[in-house]
XYZ file of C-alpha atoms in Angstrom:
207
model
C -163.237 89.166 40.075
C -166.250 91.305 41.018
C -166.506 95.046 40.355
C -166.101 95.690 44.067
C -162.642 94.084 43.925
C -161.408 96.193 41.001
C -159.449 99.406 41.435
C -160.694 102.667 39.911
C -158.094 102.373 37.133
C -159.169 98.808 36.374
C -162.833 99.871 36.265
C -161.948 102.688 33.876
C -159.954 100.337 31.633
C -162.774 97.783 31.629
C -165.297 100.490 30.732
C -163.059 101.876 27.941
C -162.682 98.394 26.420
C -166.439 97.792 26.563
C -167.155 101.140 24.859
C -164.468 100.426 22.217
C -166.187 97.161 21.291
C -169.563 98.926 21.178
C -168.179 101.617 18.879
C -166.672 99.043 16.542
C -169.984 97.201 16.327
C -171.898 100.428 15.745
C -169.463 101.650 13.090
C -169.904 98.364 11.196
C -173.699 98.813 11.243
C -173.496 102.467 10.140
C -171.185 101.527 7.261
C -173.963 99.365 5.764
C -176.420 102.295 5.629
C -175.780 103.958 2.279
C -179.213 105.089 1.049
C -180.061 108.796 0.981
C -183.700 109.749 0.427
C -186.444 112.077 1.525
C -188.277 110.562 4.488
C -191.946 110.417 5.395
C -192.054 110.874 9.169
C -195.236 110.364 11.225
C -195.711 111.447 14.843
C -198.959 110.059 16.242
C -200.499 108.685 19.452
C -202.504 110.107 22.359
C -199.508 111.498 24.231
C -198.314 115.087 24.137
C -195.355 115.994 21.933
C -196.367 115.265 18.341
C -196.294 118.844 17.102
C -193.366 119.589 19.417
C -191.371 116.803 17.750
C -192.372 118.070 14.328
C -191.125 121.561 15.121
C -187.950 120.070 16.535
C -187.240 118.711 13.052
C -188.172 122.073 11.550
C -185.610 123.903 13.676
C -182.994 121.241 12.997
C -183.541 121.688 9.257
C -183.387 125.475 9.557
C -180.129 125.191 11.471
C -178.728 123.272 8.504
C -179.710 126.031 6.096
C -182.651 124.106 4.628
C -185.857 125.641 3.263
C -188.917 124.575 5.260
C -192.655 124.663 4.612
C -195.241 124.406 7.406
C -198.943 123.732 6.904
C -201.044 123.912 10.090
C -204.443 122.350 9.564
C -206.282 123.010 12.841
C -204.101 125.205 15.049
C -203.809 128.344 12.974
C -205.870 130.449 15.360
C -203.433 130.118 18.258
C -200.634 132.563 18.951
C -197.757 130.182 19.656
C -194.160 130.514 20.777
C -192.888 128.521 17.818
C -194.550 130.934 15.408
C -192.762 133.887 17.011
C -189.445 132.023 16.893
C -189.934 131.155 13.223
C -190.266 134.825 12.331
C -186.480 135.005 12.757
C -186.098 132.588 9.838
C -188.470 134.337 7.429
C -186.059 133.879 4.509
C -186.031 130.086 4.988
C -189.637 129.332 5.864
C -193.152 129.350 4.450
C -196.117 129.004 6.840
C -199.752 128.434 5.845
C -202.682 127.750 8.174
C -206.466 127.733 8.344
C -206.672 130.464 10.950
C -209.760 128.692 12.307
C -208.451 126.666 15.237
C -209.522 123.145 16.159
C -212.347 121.555 14.180
C -214.667 121.379 17.189
C -214.488 125.172 17.568
C -216.204 125.896 14.245
C -218.841 123.120 14.473
C -219.356 123.549 10.748
C -218.330 120.518 8.694
C -218.559 122.162 5.270
C -216.522 125.130 6.482
C -213.882 122.813 7.952
C -213.632 120.797 4.736
C -213.171 123.987 2.709
C -210.516 125.252 5.143
C -208.662 121.924 5.039
C -208.747 121.940 1.252
C -207.376 125.493 1.125
C -204.386 124.607 3.312
C -203.836 121.286 1.549
C -203.578 122.948 -1.866
C -200.827 125.222 -0.533
C -199.139 122.317 1.258
C -199.320 120.221 -1.896
C -197.507 122.947 -3.832
C -194.699 122.929 -1.237
C -194.457 119.127 -1.357
C -194.261 119.085 -5.146
C -191.886 122.025 -5.662
C -188.100 121.962 -5.906
C -187.671 124.736 -3.358
C -188.626 123.349 0.056
C -186.448 120.641 1.610
C -188.831 119.680 4.425
C -192.594 120.140 4.768
C -194.406 119.798 8.101
C -198.101 118.867 7.849
C -199.157 119.701 11.387
C -202.322 117.899 12.567
C -202.988 116.457 9.121
C -204.001 113.221 10.859
C -207.014 114.951 12.426
C -208.130 116.184 8.999
C -207.770 112.679 7.578
C -209.563 111.152 10.560
C -212.662 113.260 9.835
C -212.404 112.586 6.087
C -212.000 116.280 5.256
C -209.442 115.272 2.634
C -209.269 112.036 0.604
C -206.539 109.831 2.046
C -205.749 108.434 -1.407
C -205.032 111.908 -2.773
C -202.766 112.803 0.150
C -200.785 109.579 -0.139
C -200.442 109.970 -3.901
C -198.997 113.478 -3.547
C -196.613 112.478 -0.748
C -195.384 109.379 -2.567
C -194.793 111.347 -5.801
C -192.712 114.048 -4.068
C -189.140 114.856 -5.147
C -186.686 112.157 -4.092
C -184.925 114.172 -1.366
C -187.998 115.914 0.067
C -188.796 115.193 3.723
C -192.452 115.263 4.837
C -193.456 115.242 8.514
C -197.053 114.475 9.545
C -198.412 114.986 13.058
C -201.665 114.238 14.863
C -203.261 111.374 16.730
C -205.018 108.451 15.041
C -202.764 108.203 11.992
C -204.372 106.108 9.276
C -202.968 102.610 8.800
C -202.178 103.354 5.156
C -200.126 106.409 6.139
C -198.224 104.385 8.734
C -197.511 101.722 6.130
C -196.180 104.316 3.677
C -194.002 106.068 6.271
C -190.274 105.565 6.761
C -190.343 106.584 10.423
C -193.316 106.355 12.800
C -193.297 107.379 16.447
C -196.293 106.867 18.731
C -196.476 109.214 21.712
C -197.830 107.367 24.757
C -199.451 109.403 27.503
C -198.399 108.345 30.997
C -199.205 111.505 32.932
C -200.569 114.887 31.891
C -201.082 117.947 34.126
C -204.415 118.725 32.434
C -205.929 115.724 34.224
C -204.946 117.327 37.531
C -206.659 120.606 36.735
C -203.595 122.427 35.390
C -204.367 124.685 32.448
C -202.240 124.992 29.295
C -198.943 126.677 30.145
C -197.058 129.262 28.066
C -193.857 127.705 26.700
C -195.146 124.154 27.183
C -198.420 123.879 25.252
C -198.066 126.978 23.089
């Protein structure tokens, strides 16, 4: 009998039975997942949304009463909406940044390396401590791409973190070694972007 021949009640019953079977199958899968651990999460790719996704996890953690650390490697100069929102959680959050903006704005490699090192040392302390539950390393991938920090050092610190500490890394061109070490990797794929049509960065969307 086709769907067109079924009554509304029969369609509803058929749908309920299908969803019941799906739930049973899903519950069986979930029951096998018993490991609890701090995750290394990487958001990379050319599409928009990497930092946005990172801050989504930040706000989710804050909503659960967790202590969060944020290290912004190349966006510290910008006055952003998320920074204003985070001020309301000052007792749960630590924010450090370079205050210098994107690397191409300074055009000074030695200065950029020193700025990256300064933020990394503070980020490293948050990764290693027993206070912060989640640490966001915003645009760390750009710093690693330009070799402003040794990849081996970064990986060593992240891998030696406390067992339940979550670390989130954003930025395009994530290194293969970082992807290999990560528990969760998402690649943002750009399909359309208003910038290509002459639309400038919009308040509440880009910053």
